C-alpha positions in Angstrom: 23.1 32.9 76.2 23.3 32.7 72.4 26.5 33.7 70.5 26.8 37.7 69.9 26.9 39.6 66.7 28.0 43.3 66.4 27.5 43.1 70.5 24.2 41.9 70.4 23.0 38.3 71.1 22.1 36.5 67.9 18.8 35.1 67.4 18.2 31.5 67.7 16.0 28.9 66.3 14.1 26.2 68.6 11.6 23.7 68.2 8.6 25.2 69.9 5.9 22.5 70.9 2.1 22.9 70.2 0.1 25.2 72.0 3.3 25.8 74.1 1.8 28.6 76.5 -1.0 26.0 77.5 0.8 23.0 77.8 3.9 23.8 79.2 4.2 24.9 82.9 5.6 28.5 84.0 8.7 26.8 85.1 9.4 24.8 81.8 8.5 28.2 79.4 11.3 30.2 81.5 13.9 27.3 81.5 16.4 29.4 79.5 18.3 26.3 78.7 15.3 25.3 76.4 13.5 28.3 75.6 15.4 31.6 75.9 12.8 33.9 74.7 15.3 36.9 74.6 17.2 35.1 71.9 14.6 33.3 70.2 13.6 34.6 66.6 10.8 36.9 66.5 8.5 34.4 64.7 8.9 31.6 67.4 8.4 34.1 70.1 5.3 34.9 69.0 4.3 31.1 68.3 5.5 30.4 71.9 3.4 33.0 73.1 0.8 32.3 70.9 0.1 35.9 70.1 -0.2 38.2 67.1 0.5 41.7 66.7 -3.0 43.0 67.0 -2.8 41.6 70.9 -4.5 38.9 72.8 -8.2 38.5 73.4 -10.2 38.3 76.5 -10.4 34.8 76.8 -6.4 34.3 76.2 -6.0 37.2 79.2 -8.0 35.4 81.5 -6.2 32.4 81.0 -3.0 33.8 81.6 -3.7 35.5 84.4 -4.7 32.5 86.0 -1.6 30.5 84.8 1.1 33.4 85.4 -0.4 35.6 88.1 -0.6 39.1 88.2 2.6 41.3 86.7 3.8 42.2 90.2 5.9 41.0 92.8 3.9 39.4 95.6 5.1 39.9 99.4 4.8 37.1 102.0 1.8 37.6 104.1 1.9 36.5 107.8 -1.0 35.9 110.1 -1.1 39.1 112.6 -1.8 36.6 115.8 1.1 34.5 114.9 3.3 37.6 114.0 2.6 39.2 117.5 3.1 35.9 119.4 6.5 35.3 117.5 7.8 38.3 119.5 7.4 36.1 122.9 9.2 33.0 121.1 12.7 33.4 122.2 15.0 31.9 124.7 14.8 35.3 127.1 11.2 35.2 126.7 10.9 31.7 127.7 12.7 32.2 130.9 10.4 35.1 131.8 7.4 33.1 130.7 8.8 30.1 132.9 9.0 32.4 136.0 5.5 33.9 135.5 4.3 30.3 135.4 6.1 29.6 139.0 4.5 33.0 140.5 1.0 32.2 139.5 0.8 28.3 139.7 3.4 26.8 141.7 3.7 29.8 144.0 1.0 28.1 146.2 0.5 27.0 149.9 1.5 28.2 153.2 -1.6 30.2 153.8 -0.4 32.4 151.1 -2.1 33.2 147.7 0.0 32.9 144.5 2.7 35.8 143.7 0.4 38.0 141.9 2.5 41.2 141.8 5.5 39.4 140.3 3.3 37.4 137.6 1.7 40.6 136.5 4.9 42.6 136.3 6.4 39.6 134.1 3.4 39.6 131.9 3.3 43.6 131.4 6.9 43.4 130.3 6.5 40.5 128.0 3.5 42.3 126.5 5.1 45.7 126.0 8.2 44.2 124.2 5.8 42.1 121.8 3.4 45.2 121.0 6.3 47.9 120.4 7.9 45.3 118.0 4.7 44.0 116.3 3.5 47.9 116.2 6.9 49.1 114.6 7.0 46.3 112.3 3.3 46.5 110.7 3.9 50.1 110.4 7.0 49.7 108.2 5.0 47.1 106.6 2.3 49.3 105.7 4.7 52.1 104.5 6.2 49.8 101.9 3.0 48.4 100.5 1.9 52.2 100.2 5.0 53.1 98.2 4.8 50.0 96.2 1.1 50.8 95.5 2.1 54.5 94.3 4.9 53.4 92.2 2.9 50.8 90.3 2.9 52.0 86.4 0.3 52.0 83.8 0.9 50.5 80.4 -0.3 51.1 77.1 -1.4 47.5 75.5 -3.1 46.6 72.4 -5.8 43.9 73.0 -8.3 42.8 70.5 -6.9 45.1 68.0 -7.3 48.2 70.2 -5.0 50.0 72.3 -5.8 50.8 75.9 -4.4 52.0 79.2 -4.4 49.3 81.7 -2.8 48.9 85.2 0.7 47.5 84.7 -0.1 44.6 87.0 -2.6 43.2 84.4 0.0 42.3 81.8 0.6 38.9 80.9 2.9 37.3 78.6 2.1 37.5 74.7 0.5 41.4 75.6 1.7 43.8 72.9 2.7 47.1 74.8 3.6 50.5 73.4 6.2 52.4 74.8 7.5 56.0 74.0 9.8 59.0 75.7 9.6 59.0 79.6 7.6 55.6 79.8 8.5 53.1 82.3 8.8 49.8 80.9 6.1 47.6 82.9 7.4 44.4 81.9 10.1 42.4 80.3 9.7 42.4 76.4 11.1 42.2 72.8 11.0 45.1 70.5 8.8 44.2 67.4 8.3 47.9 66.1 11.0 50.9 66.3 9.8 54.8 65.5 13.2 56.5 65.7 16.4 55.6 67.6 15.1 54.2 70.8 17.1 54.5 74.0 16.7 52.7 77.3 18.1 53.9 80.5 18.7 50.7 82.6 20.6 52.5 85.4 18.0 51.0 88.2 19.0 47.6 87.1 22.7 48.2 86.0 24.1 51.2 87.7 25.4 52.3 84.1 24.5 55.8 83.7 24.4 55.7 80.0 21.4 54.7 78.2 21.2 51.7 76.1 20.6 51.9 72.4 17.7 49.2 71.5 16.9 47.9 67.8 14.2 45.6 66.7 14.2 42.2 68.4 16.1 43.6 71.4 15.1 42.9 75.1 13.9 45.6 77.2 13.4 45.2 81.1 10.5 45.9 83.5 11.7 49.0 85.6 13.8 50.6 83.0 13.1 54.0 81.2 12.5 55.0 77.7 14.6 58.0 76.9 14.4 58.3 73.2 12.2 57.1 70.5 8.9 55.3 70.5 8.2 51.3 69.7 6.0 48.4 70.5 7.2 45.3 72.1 5.8 42.0 73.0 5.9 40.7 76.8 7.8 37.9 77.3 7.8 38.0 81.1 5.9 39.2 84.1 6.1 39.5 88.0 9.0 37.4 89.4 9.8 35.9 85.8 11.3 39.6 85.1 14.8 40.3 85.1 13.9 42.6 88.1 11.8 39.8 89.5 14.5 37.3 89.8 16.8 39.5 91.3 14.4 40.7 94.0 13.5 36.9 94.7 17.1 36.2 95.5 17.3 39.2 98.0 14.0 38.0 99.3 15.2 34.8 100.0 18.3 36.1 101.8 15.8 38.0 104.5 14.9 34.5 105.6 17.9 34.4 107.4 18.2 34.9 111.3 19.5 38.3 111.9 22.9 39.4 113.8 20.7 40.5 116.8 18.2 37.6 117.3 21.4 35.2 117.5 23.1 37.2 120.3 19.9 37.6 122.0 19.7 33.7 121.6 23.2 33.1 123.0 22.3 35.5 126.1 19.1 33.4 126.6 20.5 29.9 126.2 23.3 30.9 128.8 20.8 32.2 131.2 19.0 29.1 130.7 21.8 26.6 131.5 23.1 28.8 134.4 19.8 29.0 136.0 19.0 25.6 135.5 22.1 24.5 137.0 21.7 26.9 140.2 18.1 25.9 140.6 19.0 22.1 140.7 21.6 23.0 143.6 19.1 25.3 145.3 16.6 22.6 145.7 18.9 20.2 147.1 20.7 23.0 149.4 17.0 24.2 150.6 15.0 20.8 150.7 17.2 18.4 151.2 20.0 20.1 153.5 18.1 22.8 155.4 14.5 21.3 155.0 13.0 24.5 154.0 9.2 24.6 153.6 7.5 24.2 150.2 6.4 27.9 150.1 9.5 29.3 151.4 11.7 27.2 148.8 9.5 28.3 145.6 9.6 32.0 146.6 13.4 31.6 146.6 13.5 29.7 143.1 11.3 32.8 141.9 13.7 35.5 142.9 16.4 33.1 141.2 14.7 33.1 138.1 13.6 36.8 137.8 16.8 38.0 139.1 19.1 35.6 137.1 17.8 37.0 133.8 18.3 40.5 131.9 14.4 40.5 132.5 13.9 44.2 131.0 16.8 43.7 128.2 14.3 42.7 125.5 11.9 45.8 126.5 14.7 48.1 126.6 15.8 46.9 123.2 12.4 47.1 121.5 12.0 50.6 122.9 15.4 51.7 121.7 14.9 50.2 118.2 11.4 51.8 118.0 12.8 55.1 118.9 15.6 54.4 116.1 12.9 53.3 113.5 10.8 56.7 114.4 14.0 58.8 113.9 14.6 57.0 110.5 11.3 57.8 109.3 11.7 61.5 109.7 14.7 61.1 106.9 11.9 59.1 104.8 14.0 55.9 105.2 11.4 52.8 105.8 12.6 50.1 108.2 10.9 46.8 107.5 12.2 44.9 110.4 13.5 47.1 113.6 16.4 44.9 114.1 17.7 45.8 110.7 18.8 49.1 112.5 21.4 47.1 114.8 22.3 45.1 111.7 23.3 48.1 109.6 25.2 49.5 112.8 27.3 46.3 113.3 28.4 46.4 109.5 32.4 46.7 109.3 32.2 47.5 105.6 29.5 49.6 103.9 29.4 49.3 100.1 27.9 51.7 97.7 26.9 52.4 94.3 28.4 55.2 92.5 26.0 56.5 89.8 23.5 58.9 91.2 24.3 58.0 94.9 28.0 59.5 95.1 27.9 61.0 91.7 25.2 63.5 90.0 24.3 60.8 87.2 24.9 63.7 85.0 27.8 63.7 82.2 30.7 66.8 82.5 33.2 67.4 80.1 36.5 68.5 81.7 37.5 71.5 79.9 40.9 72.2 81.5 42.2 68.7 80.4 41.0 68.4 76.8 43.7 66.7 74.7 44.7 68.6 71.1 46.1 67.3 68.4 46.0 69.9 65.9 46.1 73.9 66.0 42.6 74.2 67.3 41.7 75.7 70.5 39.6 73.7 72.9 36.5 75.7 72.4 36.4 75.0 68.9 36.8 71.4 69.5 33.8 71.4 71.8 32.0 73.1 68.9 32.7 70.7 66.5 31.5 68.0 69.0 28.5 69.9 69.6 27.7 70.0 65.9 28.1 66.4 65.6 25.5 65.8 68.2 21.8 65.1 68.0 20.0 68.5 69.2 16.4 66.8 69.5 16.1 64.0 71.9 19.9 63.7 72.6 21.4 60.9 74.4 23.5 61.4 77.8 26.9 62.0 75.9 25.3 64.4 73.1 23.5 66.3 76.2 26.7 66.5 78.0 28.6 68.2 75.0 25.9 70.9 74.1 25.6 71.7 77.5 29.2 72.4 77.7 29.3 74.3 74.5 26.4 76.6 76.1 23.6 77.9 74.1 21.7 74.7 72.2 20.0 77.5 69.7 23.4 78.6 68.5 25.3 75.3 68.0 24.5 75.3 64.3 24.4 78.9 63.5 25.7 79.4 59.9 25.5 76.0 58.8 23.0 73.7 57.0 23.0 69.7 58.0 23.1 67.7 54.9 23.4 64.2 56.6 23.4 63.1 60.2 24.5 59.5 61.4 23.6 58.8 64.9 25.6 57.1 67.2 24.8 53.2 67.4 26.9 50.0 68.7 28.2 49.0 65.4 29.9 52.1 64.0 30.7 53.7 67.6 30.1 57.2 66.5 28.3 60.1 65.2 28.7 61.7 62.0 27.6 64.8 60.4 27.9 66.3 56.8 27.0 69.9 56.7 27.4 73.4 54.7 28.6 76.6 55.8 26.1 79.3 54.4 28.4 82.1 54.1 30.6 80.1 51.6 28.9 77.2 50.5 31.7 74.8 51.5 30.8 71.2 52.5 32.4 69.8 55.8 32.3 66.5 57.9 32.7 66.3 61.6 32.9 62.8 63.3 33.1 62.0 67.0 32.7 58.9 69.2 35.3 56.1 70.7 38.7 57.0 70.7 40.1 54.2 68.7 37.4 53.9 66.2 37.9 57.4 65.4 41.7 57.2 65.0 41.2 54.1 62.7 38.9 56.5 60.7 41.8 59.3 60.2 43.9 59.3 57.7 45.2 62.8 57.2 48.5 63.8 59.3 48.3 60.7 61.5 51.7 59.6 62.7 53.3 56.9 65.0 53.8 59.9 67.5 50.5 60.8 67.4 49.0 57.2 67.7 51.1 56.9 70.8 50.1 60.0 72.5 46.4 59.4 72.0 47.2 55.8 73.6 48.9 57.5 76.6 46.2 60.1 77.0 43.7 57.4 77.0 45.1 55.4 79.5 45.7 58.7 81.5 41.9 59.3 81.3 41.1 56.1 82.3 43.4 56.2 85.2 41.2 59.1 86.4 38.3 57.5 85.9 37.2 59.6 82.8 36.0 58.4 79.6 37.6 59.7 76.3 35.7 61.0 73.4 37.5 61.8 70.2 37.0 64.2 67.7 37.8 64.3 64.1 37.0 66.7 60.9 37.3 66.7 56.9 36.5 68.9 54.2 34.3 67.7 51.2 35.9 69.3 48.0 33.0 68.2 45.8 30.4 69.9 47.8 28.1 66.9 47.5 26.6 65.4 50.7 27.7 61.9 50.0 31.1 63.1 48.2 34.3 61.9 48.9 36.4 64.0 51.8 40.1 64.7 51.9 40.8 62.4 55.0 39.5 62.7 58.6 41.9 64.3 60.8 42.1 64.0 64.8 41.6 67.3 66.7 41.0 66.5 69.8 40.3 64.1 72.8 37.5 65.3 75.2 37.5 63.9 78.7 34.0 63.3 80.4 33.0 62.0 83.7 30.4 61.9 85.9 31.0 64.5 88.7 30.6 63.6 92.7 27.6 65.4 94.2 28.3 68.3 96.6 27.4 66.5 99.6 29.4 63.4 98.6 32.7 64.4 101.1 30.6 65.2 103.8 28.3 62.3 103.5 31.5 60.0 103.4 32.8 62.1 106.5 29.7 61.3 108.7 29.4 57.7 108.0 33.0 57.5 109.1 32.4 59.5 112.2 29.0 57.4 113.0 31.0 54.4 112.6 32.6 55.1 115.8 29.2 54.3 117.3 27.6 51.1 117.9 23.9 52.0 117.1 21.3 53.8 114.9 21.7 56.6 112.6 23.7 55.5 109.6 21.0 55.0 107.1 19.5 58.9 106.8 22.8 60.0 105.4 22.3 57.8 102.5 18.9 58.9 101.6 18.7 61.3 98.7 
């Protein structure tokens, strides 16, 4: 990671090999120790990807689709016949299959036909178990594919100097894409053009409720949402080579492990095989060596031991039970990709959940009852001052929260004329407005933002006691999980937009929090109650 400046990665220069996008392998291009496209200087990014601001041409697009593949996460596919047969490949099934072979191939002689009844019964149980598991898993897989297909976004891209809308799966590294308010970012990229302040919601990737401000040269991630502004970006990563793709690949690799239920069934099967093997050997010696049984009579007894010595119906009962559970979950819009995942979830001892949007509303609110005052100004006026210092058009999450708390958006700036407005950015960590009162022509300035940034800005009526009190109040809010937003005001005696003020005065500290959902308490209570049981109904309560 490059060293940071003002909270942002510092651009780095690297030696770019000739025709890097053609001569380097995909693995070499995305080796961050050598070529970190997220922190390179913009010129180096364009050189590395052999692109320009007019976009790629048709030949380049064709070559890169062949090299990098489509901009999507490809799922592993398995031959359906092999997938079906694998449901018969486990220790319990081996014993049942051995019993079937004994019934049809070994049970001959003594003037009687093979034991067709047992053979057919065993085969039907094996087929029932495999068919149920196969159908449920295929249905779940089809549901997932349908869902992913419906979520595939389109992308606005510049190619051959012309803007066009294409399927996001057709994007390649080096494409120039356009983003605007409401767009889902289709691939990882670097901003090269800004039109207004750009704000990106990365909650799907980080869980952070507040959108992140992006500037020229910043990286934007696939799957995030543009909440404010418009711009252009050069695509630096697609498919599995995106931030989201790398995370999904790690999760996908974890799914290759053997599940808890399969492990238990394997242990039961191995125990049955060992126990039955020992008893069959003993039975052979006793029947044929000790009592001199006839061949067919002894084989019939061995078959009884094989069939009766294992829980022959257990796999079928489990498959039917899990299939019913998967069907019930589907009614709650939960997709089960593997039926055994139901048992896996039912067996958990600790259930971890993210907070934002799951346990909370993902909507910031001001706690009016605990507003801290540092001047002879009422809480309602403090909120009004904070609302005046907010952007009314395309507000970010905090500005929208303040305006909503005040009430009528159209009345926020009644009787005042905006002279200058400085939006929030990570450098100054505050907003600031200079405005004129229409009734008397007086000019005032308001600033709101990070508590200690505002405190450092204040010079009027600031005392050691006030500093100590602010620190204590911020710690109190933090202990309760609240964000602290400070508000300060000053007058501008000269009446000029850029005139010097009489010094900012701290007037209040607003506690902001993300309130819990109405059903959060009930959800947690139901989860605790369902935890007393050993099986399947835990997922639906977490589907929103």
